[in-house]
GROMACS .gro file of C-alpha atoms in nm:
model
  137
    1UNK     CA    1  12.134   9.277   8.584
    2UNK     CA    2  12.459   9.382   8.752
    3UNK     CA    3  12.559   9.759   8.881
    4UNK     CA    4  12.977   9.854   8.890
    5UNK     CA    5  13.047   9.965   9.236
    6UNK     CA    6  13.040  10.304   9.120
    7UNK     CA    7  12.669  10.220   9.048
    8UNK     CA    8  12.631  10.205   9.380
    9UNK     CA    9  12.747  10.483   9.531
   10UNK     CA   10  12.524  10.622   9.324
   11UNK     CA   11  12.151  10.490   9.418
   12UNK     CA   12  12.313  10.417   9.825
   13UNK     CA   13  12.469  10.817   9.824
   14UNK     CA   14  12.834  10.642   9.971
   15UNK     CA   15  13.147  10.669   9.797
   16UNK     CA   16  13.335  10.433   9.619
   17UNK     CA   17  13.613  10.387   9.884
   18UNK     CA   18  13.305  10.412  10.162
   19UNK     CA   19  13.210  10.055   9.959
   20UNK     CA   20  13.513   9.887   9.958
   21UNK     CA   21  13.585   9.960  10.324
   22UNK     CA   22  13.311   9.765  10.361
   23UNK     CA   23  13.400   9.454  10.182
   24UNK     CA   24  13.762   9.525  10.348
   25UNK     CA   25  13.585   9.484  10.763
   26UNK     CA   26  13.330   9.157  10.587
   27UNK     CA   27  13.091   9.342  10.518
   28UNK     CA   28  13.014   9.246  10.188
   29UNK     CA   29  13.129   8.806  10.120
   30UNK     CA   30  12.783   8.843   9.891
   31UNK     CA   31  12.886   9.074   9.625
   32UNK     CA   32  13.055   8.832   9.314
   33UNK     CA   33  13.363   8.979   9.095
   34UNK     CA   34  13.474   8.880   8.774
   35UNK     CA   35  13.772   8.680   8.734
   36UNK     CA   36  13.991   8.955   8.745
   37UNK     CA   37  13.851   9.141   9.068
   38UNK     CA   38  13.569   9.350   8.948
   39UNK     CA   39  13.302   9.365   9.173
   40UNK     CA   40  12.963   9.273   8.997
   41UNK     CA   41  12.669   9.353   9.261
   42UNK     CA   42  12.321   9.232   9.165
   43UNK     CA   43  11.996   9.409   9.314
   44UNK     CA   44  11.944   9.170   9.602
   45UNK     CA   45  12.338   9.327   9.688
   46UNK     CA   46  12.178   9.642   9.742
   47UNK     CA   47  11.862   9.556   9.945
   48UNK     CA   48  12.105   9.425  10.164
   49UNK     CA   49  12.377   9.709  10.149
   50UNK     CA   50  12.103   9.877  10.236
   51UNK     CA   51  12.053   9.722  10.582
   52UNK     CA   52  12.396   9.758  10.670
   53UNK     CA   53  12.346  10.112  10.569
   54UNK     CA   54  12.034  10.152  10.788
   55UNK     CA   55  12.181   9.973  11.128
   56UNK     CA   56  12.540  10.192  11.084
   57UNK     CA   57  12.288  10.492  11.074
   58UNK     CA   58  12.178  10.389  11.363
   59UNK     CA   59  12.544  10.372  11.521
   60UNK     CA   60  12.644   9.987  11.521
   61UNK     CA   61  12.948   9.899  11.507
   62UNK     CA   62  13.112   9.721  11.235
   63UNK     CA   63  13.191   9.431  11.394
   64UNK     CA   64  12.808   9.400  11.479
   65UNK     CA   65  12.699   9.436  11.185
   66UNK     CA   66  12.955   9.175  11.014
   67UNK     CA   67  12.781   8.970  11.312
   68UNK     CA   68  12.471   9.017  11.174
   69UNK     CA   69  12.591   8.947  10.806
   70UNK     CA   70  12.780   8.556  10.954
   71UNK     CA   71  12.409   8.515  11.146
   72UNK     CA   72  12.286   8.641  10.790
   73UNK     CA   73  12.474   8.326  10.655
   74UNK     CA   74  12.447   8.084  10.895
   75UNK     CA   75  12.081   8.034  10.783
   76UNK     CA   76  11.806   7.980  10.978
   77UNK     CA   77  11.969   7.874  11.300
   78UNK     CA   78  12.044   8.232  11.430
   79UNK     CA   79  11.668   8.408  11.320
   80UNK     CA   80  11.682   8.436  11.686
   81UNK     CA   81  11.999   8.598  11.720
   82UNK     CA   82  11.897   8.843  11.409
   83UNK     CA   83  11.590   8.933  11.590
   84UNK     CA   84  11.727   9.045  11.933
   85UNK     CA   85  11.967   9.265  11.734
   86UNK     CA   86  11.630   9.463  11.578
   87UNK     CA   87  11.485   9.494  11.851
   88UNK     CA   88  11.757   9.587  12.059
   89UNK     CA   89  11.793   9.833  11.732
   90UNK     CA   90  11.473   9.939  11.786
   91UNK     CA   91  11.476  10.065  12.125
   92UNK     CA   92  11.831  10.245  12.024
   93UNK     CA   93  11.662  10.430  11.823
   94UNK     CA   94  11.352  10.437  12.021
   95UNK     CA   95  11.596  10.589  12.290
   96UNK     CA   96  11.791  10.843  12.030
   97UNK     CA   97  11.422  10.995  11.884
   98UNK     CA   98  11.365  11.061  12.232
   99UNK     CA   99  11.633  11.278  12.316
  100UNK     CA  100  11.565  11.417  11.969
  101UNK     CA  101  11.280  11.509  12.098
  102UNK     CA  102  11.369  11.671  12.391
  103UNK     CA  103  11.656  11.818  12.174
  104UNK     CA  104  11.406  11.919  11.940
  105UNK     CA  105  11.178  12.127  12.209
  106UNK     CA  106  11.467  12.339  12.314
  107UNK     CA  107  11.509  12.423  11.995
  108UNK     CA  108  11.080  12.508  11.933
  109UNK     CA  109  11.207  12.716  12.273
  110UNK     CA  110  11.467  12.954  12.144
  111UNK     CA  111  11.260  13.048  11.819
  112UNK     CA  112  10.966  13.149  11.980
  113UNK     CA  113  11.186  13.336  12.239
  114UNK     CA  114  11.381  13.545  11.924
  115UNK     CA  115  11.036  13.608  11.812
  116UNK     CA  116  10.943  13.755  11.998
  117UNK     CA  117  11.238  13.956  12.137
  118UNK     CA  118  11.222  14.072  11.700
  119UNK     CA  119  10.918  14.120  11.680
  120UNK     CA  120  10.947  14.318  12.015
  121UNK     CA  121  11.263  14.487  11.942
  122UNK     CA  122  11.437  14.368  12.211
  123UNK     CA  123  11.522  14.117  12.391
  124UNK     CA  124  11.424  14.267  12.731
  125UNK     CA  125  11.106  14.167  12.675
  126UNK     CA  126  11.202  13.815  12.805
  127UNK     CA  127  11.368  13.937  13.162
  128UNK     CA  128  11.224  13.918  13.454
  129UNK     CA  129  11.117  14.105  13.766
  130UNK     CA  130  11.109  14.031  14.116
  131UNK     CA  131  10.803  13.890  14.147
  132UNK     CA  132  10.921  13.590  13.842
  133UNK     CA  133  10.682  13.811  13.601
  134UNK     CA  134  10.783  13.890  13.200
  135UNK     CA  135  10.791  14.271  13.235
  136UNK     CA  136  10.622  14.326  12.926
  137UNK     CA  137  10.619  14.710  12.723
   0.00000   0.00000   0.00000
């Protein structure tokens, strides 16, 4: 079974324009075309596009994704390069997650701050006295 570009775009929650851009950038050399040039996507193409989408979400540049695709087409001789690339992506995502965790701590603190201020009817509840203690009413 094959799928049209619009069906694949819908499946992956991408635009047709994005898929055409990926194709133009050389990220979809595996997708077959009809004699008239219409793309015919197989299930395996969609699976590979999910990997591309995943790498893109990690912030990986198109050029590096293209290198990955070329490595895949070269076969087993590039297994180490592909492994190393995913180890690097893993570290990058872990760093992003740590930054997001810190951001969430600030957001949670501010939620608590405003919840308490709303309950007290004033933000003054959070003001400190000269001794550094919270002033409560």
